[in-house]
Coordinates of N, CA and C and ligand atoms in Angstrom, one line a residue:
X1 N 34.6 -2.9 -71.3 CA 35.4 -2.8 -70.1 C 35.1 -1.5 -69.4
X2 N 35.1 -1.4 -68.2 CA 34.6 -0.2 -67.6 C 35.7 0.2 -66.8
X3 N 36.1 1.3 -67.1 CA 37.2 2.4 -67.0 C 37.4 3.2 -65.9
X4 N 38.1 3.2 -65.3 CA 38.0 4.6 -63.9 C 38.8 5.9 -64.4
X5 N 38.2 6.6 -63.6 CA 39.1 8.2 -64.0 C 40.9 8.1 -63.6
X6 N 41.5 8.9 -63.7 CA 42.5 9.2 -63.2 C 42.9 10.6 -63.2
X7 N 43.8 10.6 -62.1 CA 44.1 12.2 -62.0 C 46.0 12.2 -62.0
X8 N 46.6 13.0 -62.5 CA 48.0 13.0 -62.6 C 48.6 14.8 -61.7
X9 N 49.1 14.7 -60.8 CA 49.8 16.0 -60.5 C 51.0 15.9 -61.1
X10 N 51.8 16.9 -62.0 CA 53.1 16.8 -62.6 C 53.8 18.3 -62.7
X11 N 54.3 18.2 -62.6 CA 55.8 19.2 -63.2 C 56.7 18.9 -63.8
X12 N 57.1 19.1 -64.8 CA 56.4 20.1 -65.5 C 55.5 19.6 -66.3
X13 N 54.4 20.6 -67.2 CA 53.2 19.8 -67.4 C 53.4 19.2 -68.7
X14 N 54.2 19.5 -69.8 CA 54.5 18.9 -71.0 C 54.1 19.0 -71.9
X15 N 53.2 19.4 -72.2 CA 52.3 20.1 -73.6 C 53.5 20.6 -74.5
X16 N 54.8 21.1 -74.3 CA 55.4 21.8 -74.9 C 56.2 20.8 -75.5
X17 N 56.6 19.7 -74.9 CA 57.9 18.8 -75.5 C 57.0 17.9 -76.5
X18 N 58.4 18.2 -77.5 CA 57.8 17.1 -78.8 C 58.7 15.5 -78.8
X19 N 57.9 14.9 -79.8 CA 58.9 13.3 -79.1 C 60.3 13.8 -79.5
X20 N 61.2 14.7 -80.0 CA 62.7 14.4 -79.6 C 63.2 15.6 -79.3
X21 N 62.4 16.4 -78.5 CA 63.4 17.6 -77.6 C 62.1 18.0 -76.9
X22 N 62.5 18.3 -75.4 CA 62.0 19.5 -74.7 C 62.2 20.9 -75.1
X23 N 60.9 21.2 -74.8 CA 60.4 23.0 -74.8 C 59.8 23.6 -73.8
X24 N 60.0 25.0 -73.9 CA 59.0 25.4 -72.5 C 59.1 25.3 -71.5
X25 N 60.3 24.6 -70.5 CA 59.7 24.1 -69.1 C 59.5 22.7 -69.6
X26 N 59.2 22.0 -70.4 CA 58.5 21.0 -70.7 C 59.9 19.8 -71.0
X27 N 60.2 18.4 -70.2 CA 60.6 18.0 -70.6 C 59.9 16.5 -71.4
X28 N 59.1 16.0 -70.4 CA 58.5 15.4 -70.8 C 57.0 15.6 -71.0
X29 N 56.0 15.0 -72.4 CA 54.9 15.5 -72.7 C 53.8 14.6 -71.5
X30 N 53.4 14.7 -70.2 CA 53.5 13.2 -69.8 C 51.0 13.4 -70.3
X31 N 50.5 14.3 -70.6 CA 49.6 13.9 -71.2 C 50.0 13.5 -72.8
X32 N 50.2 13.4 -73.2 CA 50.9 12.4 -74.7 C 51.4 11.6 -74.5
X33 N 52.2 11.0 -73.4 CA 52.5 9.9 -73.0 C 51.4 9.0 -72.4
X34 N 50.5 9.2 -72.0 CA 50.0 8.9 -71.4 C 48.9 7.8 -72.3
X35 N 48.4 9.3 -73.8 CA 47.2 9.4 -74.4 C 48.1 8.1 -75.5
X36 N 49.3 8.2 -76.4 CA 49.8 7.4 -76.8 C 50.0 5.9 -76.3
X37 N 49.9 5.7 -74.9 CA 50.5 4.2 -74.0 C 49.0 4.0 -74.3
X38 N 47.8 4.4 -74.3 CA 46.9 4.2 -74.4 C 46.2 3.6 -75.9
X39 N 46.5 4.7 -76.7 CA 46.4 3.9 -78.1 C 47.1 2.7 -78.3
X40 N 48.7 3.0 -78.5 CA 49.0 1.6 -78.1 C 48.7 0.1 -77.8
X41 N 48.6 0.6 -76.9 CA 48.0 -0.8 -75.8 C 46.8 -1.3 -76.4
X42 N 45.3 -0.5 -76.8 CA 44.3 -1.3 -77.0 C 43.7 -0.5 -78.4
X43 N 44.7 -0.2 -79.3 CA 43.9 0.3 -80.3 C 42.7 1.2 -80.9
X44 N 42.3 1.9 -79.4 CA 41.4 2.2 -79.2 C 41.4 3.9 -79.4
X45 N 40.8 5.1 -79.6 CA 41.0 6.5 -80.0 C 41.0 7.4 -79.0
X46 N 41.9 8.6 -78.4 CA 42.1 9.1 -77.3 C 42.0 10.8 -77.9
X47 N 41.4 11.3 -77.3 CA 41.2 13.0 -77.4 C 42.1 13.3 -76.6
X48 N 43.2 14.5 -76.8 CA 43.7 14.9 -75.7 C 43.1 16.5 -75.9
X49 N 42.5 16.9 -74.6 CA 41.8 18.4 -74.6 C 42.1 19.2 -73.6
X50 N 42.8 20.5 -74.3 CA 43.9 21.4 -73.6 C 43.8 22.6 -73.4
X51 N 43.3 22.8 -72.2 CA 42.7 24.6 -71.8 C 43.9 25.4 -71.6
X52 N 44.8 24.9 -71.5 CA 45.8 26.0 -70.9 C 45.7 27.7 -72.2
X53 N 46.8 28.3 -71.5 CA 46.7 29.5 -72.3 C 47.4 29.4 -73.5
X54 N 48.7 28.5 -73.4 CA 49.8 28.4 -74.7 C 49.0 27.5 -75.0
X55 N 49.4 27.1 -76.4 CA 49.2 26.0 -77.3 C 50.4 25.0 -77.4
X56 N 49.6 23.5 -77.2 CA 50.4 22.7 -77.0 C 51.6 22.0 -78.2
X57 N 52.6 22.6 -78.7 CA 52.7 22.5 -79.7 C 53.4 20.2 -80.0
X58 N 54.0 20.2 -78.8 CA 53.8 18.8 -78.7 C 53.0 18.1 -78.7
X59 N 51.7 17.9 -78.1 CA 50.6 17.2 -78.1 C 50.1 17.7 -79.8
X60 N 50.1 18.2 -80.3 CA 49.6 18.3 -81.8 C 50.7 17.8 -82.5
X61 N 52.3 17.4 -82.3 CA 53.2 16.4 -83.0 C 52.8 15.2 -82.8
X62 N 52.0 14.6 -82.2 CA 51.4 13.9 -81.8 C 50.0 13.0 -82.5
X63 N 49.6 13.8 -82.9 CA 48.4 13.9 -83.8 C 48.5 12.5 -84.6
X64 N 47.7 11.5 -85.1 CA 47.5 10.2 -85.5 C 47.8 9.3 -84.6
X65 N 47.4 8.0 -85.6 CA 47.4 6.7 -85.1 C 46.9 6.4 -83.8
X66 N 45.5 7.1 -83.8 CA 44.6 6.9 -82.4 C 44.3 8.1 -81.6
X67 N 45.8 9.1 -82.0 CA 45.8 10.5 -80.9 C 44.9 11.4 -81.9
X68 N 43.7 12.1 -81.2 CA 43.4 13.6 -81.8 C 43.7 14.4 -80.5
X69 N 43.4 15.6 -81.3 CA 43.5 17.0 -80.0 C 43.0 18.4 -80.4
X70 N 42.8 18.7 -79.1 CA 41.6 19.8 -79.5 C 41.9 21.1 -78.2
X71 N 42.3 22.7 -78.7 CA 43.2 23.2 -77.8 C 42.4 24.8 -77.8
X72 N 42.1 24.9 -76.9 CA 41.9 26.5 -77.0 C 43.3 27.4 -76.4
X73 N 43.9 28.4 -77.0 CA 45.1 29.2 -76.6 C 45.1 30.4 -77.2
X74 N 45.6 31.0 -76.6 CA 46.0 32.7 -76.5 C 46.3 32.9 -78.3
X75 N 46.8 33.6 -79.1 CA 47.5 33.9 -80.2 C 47.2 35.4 -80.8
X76 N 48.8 35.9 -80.5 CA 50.1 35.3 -80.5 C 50.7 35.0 -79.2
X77 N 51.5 34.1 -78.9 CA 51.4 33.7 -77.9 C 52.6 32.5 -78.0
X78 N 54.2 32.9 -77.0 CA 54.2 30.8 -76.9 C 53.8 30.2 -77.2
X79 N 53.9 29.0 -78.1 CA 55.5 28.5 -78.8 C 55.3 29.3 -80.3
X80 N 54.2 29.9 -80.8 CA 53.6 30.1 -81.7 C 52.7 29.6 -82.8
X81 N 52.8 28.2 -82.3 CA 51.9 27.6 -82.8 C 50.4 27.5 -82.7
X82 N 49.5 26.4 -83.7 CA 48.3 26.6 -83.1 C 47.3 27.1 -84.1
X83 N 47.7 27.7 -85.1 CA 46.8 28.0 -86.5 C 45.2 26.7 -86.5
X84 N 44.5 28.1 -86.7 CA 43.4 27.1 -87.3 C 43.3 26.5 -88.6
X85 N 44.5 26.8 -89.4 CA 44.5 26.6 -90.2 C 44.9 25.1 -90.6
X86 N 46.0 24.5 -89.3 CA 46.5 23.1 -89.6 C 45.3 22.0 -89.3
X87 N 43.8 22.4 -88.5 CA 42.6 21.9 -88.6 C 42.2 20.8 -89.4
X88 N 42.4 19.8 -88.8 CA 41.0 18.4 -89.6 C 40.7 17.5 -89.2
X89 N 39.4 17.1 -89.8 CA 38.6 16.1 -88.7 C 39.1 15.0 -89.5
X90 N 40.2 14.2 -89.4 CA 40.1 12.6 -89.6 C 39.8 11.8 -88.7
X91 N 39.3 10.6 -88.5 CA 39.0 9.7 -87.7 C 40.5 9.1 -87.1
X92 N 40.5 9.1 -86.0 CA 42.1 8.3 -84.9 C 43.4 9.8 -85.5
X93 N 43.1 10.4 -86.2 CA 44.3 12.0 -86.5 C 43.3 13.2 -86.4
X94 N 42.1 13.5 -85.5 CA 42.0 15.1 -85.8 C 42.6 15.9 -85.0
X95 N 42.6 17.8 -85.6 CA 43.4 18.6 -85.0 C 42.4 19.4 -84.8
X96 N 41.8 20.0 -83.8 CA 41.4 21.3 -83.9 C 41.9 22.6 -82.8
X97 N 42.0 23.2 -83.4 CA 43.0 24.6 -82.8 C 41.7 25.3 -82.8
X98 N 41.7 26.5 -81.5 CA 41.2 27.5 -81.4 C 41.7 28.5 -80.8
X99 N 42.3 29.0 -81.7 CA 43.4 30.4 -81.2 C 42.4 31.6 -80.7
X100 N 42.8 32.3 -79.6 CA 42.1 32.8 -78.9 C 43.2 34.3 -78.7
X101 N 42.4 35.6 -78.8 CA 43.0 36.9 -78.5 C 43.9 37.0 -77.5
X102 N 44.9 36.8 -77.6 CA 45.4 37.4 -76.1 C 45.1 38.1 -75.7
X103 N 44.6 39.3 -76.0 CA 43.9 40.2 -75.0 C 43.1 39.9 -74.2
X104 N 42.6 38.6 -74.4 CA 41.3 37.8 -73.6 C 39.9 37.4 -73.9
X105 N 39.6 37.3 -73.3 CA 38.3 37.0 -73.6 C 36.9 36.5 -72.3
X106 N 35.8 37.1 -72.6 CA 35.1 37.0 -71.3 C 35.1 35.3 -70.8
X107 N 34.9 34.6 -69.9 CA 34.4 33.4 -68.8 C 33.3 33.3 -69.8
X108 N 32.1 33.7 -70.1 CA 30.9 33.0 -70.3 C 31.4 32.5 -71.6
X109 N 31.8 33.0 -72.6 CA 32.5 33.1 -74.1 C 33.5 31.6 -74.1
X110 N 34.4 31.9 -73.2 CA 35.3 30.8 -73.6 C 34.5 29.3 -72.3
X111 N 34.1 29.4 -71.7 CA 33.1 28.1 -71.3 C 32.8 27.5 -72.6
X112 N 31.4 28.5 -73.3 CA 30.7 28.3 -73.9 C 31.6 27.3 -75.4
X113 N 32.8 27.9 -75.9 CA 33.7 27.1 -76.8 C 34.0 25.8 -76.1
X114 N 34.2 25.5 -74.6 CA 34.7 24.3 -74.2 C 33.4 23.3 -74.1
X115 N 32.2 23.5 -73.6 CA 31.3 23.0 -73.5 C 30.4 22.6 -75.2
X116 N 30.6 23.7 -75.7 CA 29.7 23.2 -77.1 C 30.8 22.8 -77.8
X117 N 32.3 23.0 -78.1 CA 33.1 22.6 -78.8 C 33.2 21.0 -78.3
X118 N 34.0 20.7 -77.0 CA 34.6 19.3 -76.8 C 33.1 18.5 -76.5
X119 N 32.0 19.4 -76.4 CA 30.9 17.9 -76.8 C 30.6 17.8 -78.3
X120 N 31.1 18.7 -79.2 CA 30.8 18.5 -80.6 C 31.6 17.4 -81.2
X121 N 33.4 17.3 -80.6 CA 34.5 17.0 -81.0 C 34.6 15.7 -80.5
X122 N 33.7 15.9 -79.3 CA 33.6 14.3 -78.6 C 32.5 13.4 -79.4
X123 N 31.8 14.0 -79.7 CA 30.4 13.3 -80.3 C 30.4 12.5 -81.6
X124 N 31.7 13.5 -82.2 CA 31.8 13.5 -83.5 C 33.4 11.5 -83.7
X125 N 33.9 11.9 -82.7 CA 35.4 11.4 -82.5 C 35.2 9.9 -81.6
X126 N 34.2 10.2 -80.7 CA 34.0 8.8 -79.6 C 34.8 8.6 -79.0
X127 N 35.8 9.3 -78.6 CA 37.4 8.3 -77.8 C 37.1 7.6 -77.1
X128 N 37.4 6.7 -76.4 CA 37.6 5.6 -75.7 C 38.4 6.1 -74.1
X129 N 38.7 7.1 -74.3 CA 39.9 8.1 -73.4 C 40.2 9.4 -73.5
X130 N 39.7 10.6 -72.8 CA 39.5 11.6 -72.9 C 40.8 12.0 -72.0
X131 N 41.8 12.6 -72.3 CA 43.1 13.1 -71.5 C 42.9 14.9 -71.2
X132 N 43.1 15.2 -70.3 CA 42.6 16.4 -70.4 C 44.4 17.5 -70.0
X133 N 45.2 17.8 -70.7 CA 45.6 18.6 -70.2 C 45.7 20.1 -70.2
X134 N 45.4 19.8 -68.4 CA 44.6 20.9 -67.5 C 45.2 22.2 -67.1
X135 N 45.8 23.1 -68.0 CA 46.8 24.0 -67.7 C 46.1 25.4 -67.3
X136 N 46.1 26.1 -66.1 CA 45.3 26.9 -65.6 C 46.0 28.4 -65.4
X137 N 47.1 28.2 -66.5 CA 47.5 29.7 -66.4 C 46.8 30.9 -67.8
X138 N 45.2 30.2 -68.2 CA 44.8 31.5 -68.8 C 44.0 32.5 -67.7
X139 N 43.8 31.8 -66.2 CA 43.1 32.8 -65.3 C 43.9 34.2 -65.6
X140 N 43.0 35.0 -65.5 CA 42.8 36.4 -64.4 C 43.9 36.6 -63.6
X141 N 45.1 37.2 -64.1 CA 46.0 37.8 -63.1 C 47.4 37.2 -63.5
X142 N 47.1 36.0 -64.4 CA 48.1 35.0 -64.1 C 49.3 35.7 -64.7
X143 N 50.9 35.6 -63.9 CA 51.5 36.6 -64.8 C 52.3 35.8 -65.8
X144 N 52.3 34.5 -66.3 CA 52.7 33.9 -67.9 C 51.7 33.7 -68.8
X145 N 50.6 33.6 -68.2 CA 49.1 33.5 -69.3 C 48.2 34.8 -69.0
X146 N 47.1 34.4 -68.7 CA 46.0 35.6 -68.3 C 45.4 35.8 -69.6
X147 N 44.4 34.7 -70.0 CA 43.2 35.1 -70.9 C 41.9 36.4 -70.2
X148 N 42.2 36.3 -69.2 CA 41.4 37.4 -68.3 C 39.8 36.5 -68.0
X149 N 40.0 34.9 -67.7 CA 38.9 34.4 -67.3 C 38.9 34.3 -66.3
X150 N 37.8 34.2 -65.5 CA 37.7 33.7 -63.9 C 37.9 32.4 -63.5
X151 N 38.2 33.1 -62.3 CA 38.8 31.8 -61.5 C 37.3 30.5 -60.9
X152 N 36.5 31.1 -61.6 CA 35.8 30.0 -61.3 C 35.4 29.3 -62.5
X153 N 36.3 29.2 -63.4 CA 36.0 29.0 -65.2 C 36.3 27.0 -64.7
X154 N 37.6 26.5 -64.0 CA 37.9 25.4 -63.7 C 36.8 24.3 -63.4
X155 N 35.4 24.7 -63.0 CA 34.8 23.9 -61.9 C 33.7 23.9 -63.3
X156 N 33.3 24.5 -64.3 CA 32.7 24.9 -65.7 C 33.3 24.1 -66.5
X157 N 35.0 24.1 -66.6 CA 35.7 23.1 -67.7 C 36.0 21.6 -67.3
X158 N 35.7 21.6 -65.9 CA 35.7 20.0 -65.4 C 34.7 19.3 -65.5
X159 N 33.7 20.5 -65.2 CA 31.8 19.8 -64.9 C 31.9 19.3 -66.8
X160 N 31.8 20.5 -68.0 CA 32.0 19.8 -69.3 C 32.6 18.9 -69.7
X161 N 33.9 18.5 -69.5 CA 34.6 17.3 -69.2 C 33.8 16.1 -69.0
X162 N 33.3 16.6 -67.6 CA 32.7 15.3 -67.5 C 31.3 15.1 -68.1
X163 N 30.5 15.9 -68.6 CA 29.4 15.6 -69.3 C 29.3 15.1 -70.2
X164 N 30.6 15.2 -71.2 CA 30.9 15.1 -72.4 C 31.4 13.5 -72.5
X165 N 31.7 13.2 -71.1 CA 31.9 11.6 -70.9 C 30.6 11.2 -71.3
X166 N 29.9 11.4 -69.9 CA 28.6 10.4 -69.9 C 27.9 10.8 -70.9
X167 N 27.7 11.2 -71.1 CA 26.6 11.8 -72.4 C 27.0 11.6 -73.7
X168 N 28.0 11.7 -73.9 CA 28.1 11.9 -75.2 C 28.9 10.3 -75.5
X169 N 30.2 10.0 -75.2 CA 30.8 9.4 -75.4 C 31.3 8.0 -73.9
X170 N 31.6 6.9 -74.3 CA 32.0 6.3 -73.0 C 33.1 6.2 -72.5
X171 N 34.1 7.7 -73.2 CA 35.9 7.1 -72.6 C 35.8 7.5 -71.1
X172 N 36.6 6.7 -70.5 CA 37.5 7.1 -69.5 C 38.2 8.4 -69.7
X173 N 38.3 9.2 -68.6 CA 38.7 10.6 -68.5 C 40.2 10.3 -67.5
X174 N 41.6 11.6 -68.1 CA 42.7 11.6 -67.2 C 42.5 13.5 -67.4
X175 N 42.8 13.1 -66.0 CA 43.1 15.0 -66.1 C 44.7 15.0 -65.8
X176 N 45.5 15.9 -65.9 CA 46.8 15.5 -66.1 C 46.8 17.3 -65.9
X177 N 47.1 17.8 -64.6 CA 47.2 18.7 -63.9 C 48.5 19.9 -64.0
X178 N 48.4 21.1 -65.3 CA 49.5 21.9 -65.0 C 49.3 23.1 -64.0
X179 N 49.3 23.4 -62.5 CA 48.6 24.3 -62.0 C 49.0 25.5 -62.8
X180 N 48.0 26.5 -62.3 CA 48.1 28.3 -62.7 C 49.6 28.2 -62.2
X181 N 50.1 29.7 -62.5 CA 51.0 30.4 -62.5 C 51.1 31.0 -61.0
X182 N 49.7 31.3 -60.7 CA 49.2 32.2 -59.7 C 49.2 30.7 -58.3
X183 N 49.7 31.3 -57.3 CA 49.8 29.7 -56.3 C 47.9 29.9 -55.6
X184 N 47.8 31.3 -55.3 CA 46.0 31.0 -55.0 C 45.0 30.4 -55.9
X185 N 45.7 30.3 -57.2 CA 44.5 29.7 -58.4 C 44.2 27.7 -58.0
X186 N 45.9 27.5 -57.6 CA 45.7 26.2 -57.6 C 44.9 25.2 -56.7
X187 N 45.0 25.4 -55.7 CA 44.7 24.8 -54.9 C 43.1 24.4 -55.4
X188 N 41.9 25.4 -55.8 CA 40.5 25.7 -56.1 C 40.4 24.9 -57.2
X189 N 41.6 25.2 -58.1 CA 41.5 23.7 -59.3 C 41.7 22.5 -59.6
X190 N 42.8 21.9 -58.2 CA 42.5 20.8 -57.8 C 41.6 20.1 -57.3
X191 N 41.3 21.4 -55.9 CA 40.1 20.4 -55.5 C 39.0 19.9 -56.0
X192 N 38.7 20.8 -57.7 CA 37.8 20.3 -58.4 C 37.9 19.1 -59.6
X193 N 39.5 19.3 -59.6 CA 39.8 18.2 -60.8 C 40.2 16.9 -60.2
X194 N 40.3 16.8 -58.8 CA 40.7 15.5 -58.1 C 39.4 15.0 -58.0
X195 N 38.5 15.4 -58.2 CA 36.7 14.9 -58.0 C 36.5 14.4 -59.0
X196 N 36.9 14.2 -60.1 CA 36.2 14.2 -61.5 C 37.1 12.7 -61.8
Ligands
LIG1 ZN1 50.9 27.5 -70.4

C-alpha cells in the first residue's frame, strides 16, 4: 500500500502526557496517538523519533506492541527521564534514549547522532511509519531548551527523516509539529517540515 506523508500543527505538543495523566503543558500525547491508531489498525511497526530538547517521558510509556522510539534530549533536564540505561532493541518494543549535556552541544555533532543514529534504528526496525515528534526548542537561544544548535539544524533533521524513508526503510512519515520556544525559530521549521 503506498502511503502519503502527513504533517500535524498542535498545541500542545504531547510528548510529555502519559496514557492516564497529563504533564508538561502536555495534555494530550497526539504523536502517540497517532503512532498507536496506527499499530492498531494494521499491525504494522511505527518509530516515533523525537528531537526536541526534553525527553519524552510519555511516548516511551508507550513503548510495545508495535510502538518503538528513539529520543535525543538534554540531561538533566525535564521530566527527568530518559536514561540510556532503560535502552533495548526488541522487535515492535525498542527504546533508545540519547541523553545529551545540557550544556549543549555543537550542530555538526548532534545532526551527525540524528542522521547515522535514526538510519541505523530505522534499518535495523523497518517501521512501516516513521512519526516524528518535531520539538524545536533545543535551538540556540531558546529560553525552555537551548542545546545551543543552530537554527538551521531543522532543514538537516527533516532532510534525514526523509532519507531514512526512502533508503532505508518504506514507512510513511508524520511530522507532528511542537514549534521552538523562540517565535523567529518557527516559522523556518515549518516551512521545512510542511515539505516533507
Ligand atoms: Zn521540550
Amino acid at each position: 500500500m503506498k502511503r502519503k506523508a502527513a504533517f500535524a500543527l498542535v498545541r500542545p505538543p504531547g510528548h510529555h502526557a502519559e496514557p492516564a495523566r497529563g504533564m508538561g503543558f502536555c495534555m494530550f500525547n497526539n504523536a502517540g496517538i497517532a503512532a498507536r491508531a496506527f499499530a492498531v489498525a494494521t499491525g504494522e511497526p511505527v518509530l516515533i523519533a523525537d528531537f526536541d530538547y526534553h525527553h519524552g517521558n510519555g511516548s516511551q510509556a508507550l513503548v510495545g506492541n508495535g510502538i518503538s522510539y528513539l529520543s535525543t534530549h538534554a540531561m538533566p533536564a525535564y521530566p527527568g527521564t530518559g536514561s540510556a540505561n532503560d535502552n533495548r532493541l526488541t522487535p515492535g518494543a525498542s527504546l533508545v534514549n540519547v541523553p545529551l549535556s545540557a550544556s549543549g552541544i555543537s550542530t555538526e555533532a548532534f545532526v551527525a547522532i540524528w542522521v547515522k543514529g535514526l538510519r541505523a534504528i530505522a534499518k535495523r526496525l523497518r517501521p512501516s511509519l516513521l512519526v516524528v515528534s518535531a520539538g524545536y526548542d533545543f535551538i540556540l537561544g531558546d529560553p525552555v531548551g537551548d542545546l545551543a544548535s543552530s537554527r538551521a539544524w531543522p532543514r538537516s533533521s527533516a532532510a534525514s527523516c526523509e532519507r531514512s524513508r526512502t533508503r532505508i526503510v518504506t514507512a510513511a512519515r508524520c511530522f507532528v509539529l511542537k514549534a521552538a520556544t523562540i517565535p523567529t525559530c518557527s516559522p523556518a521549521a515549518f516551512r521545512h517540515d510542511r515539505r516533507v
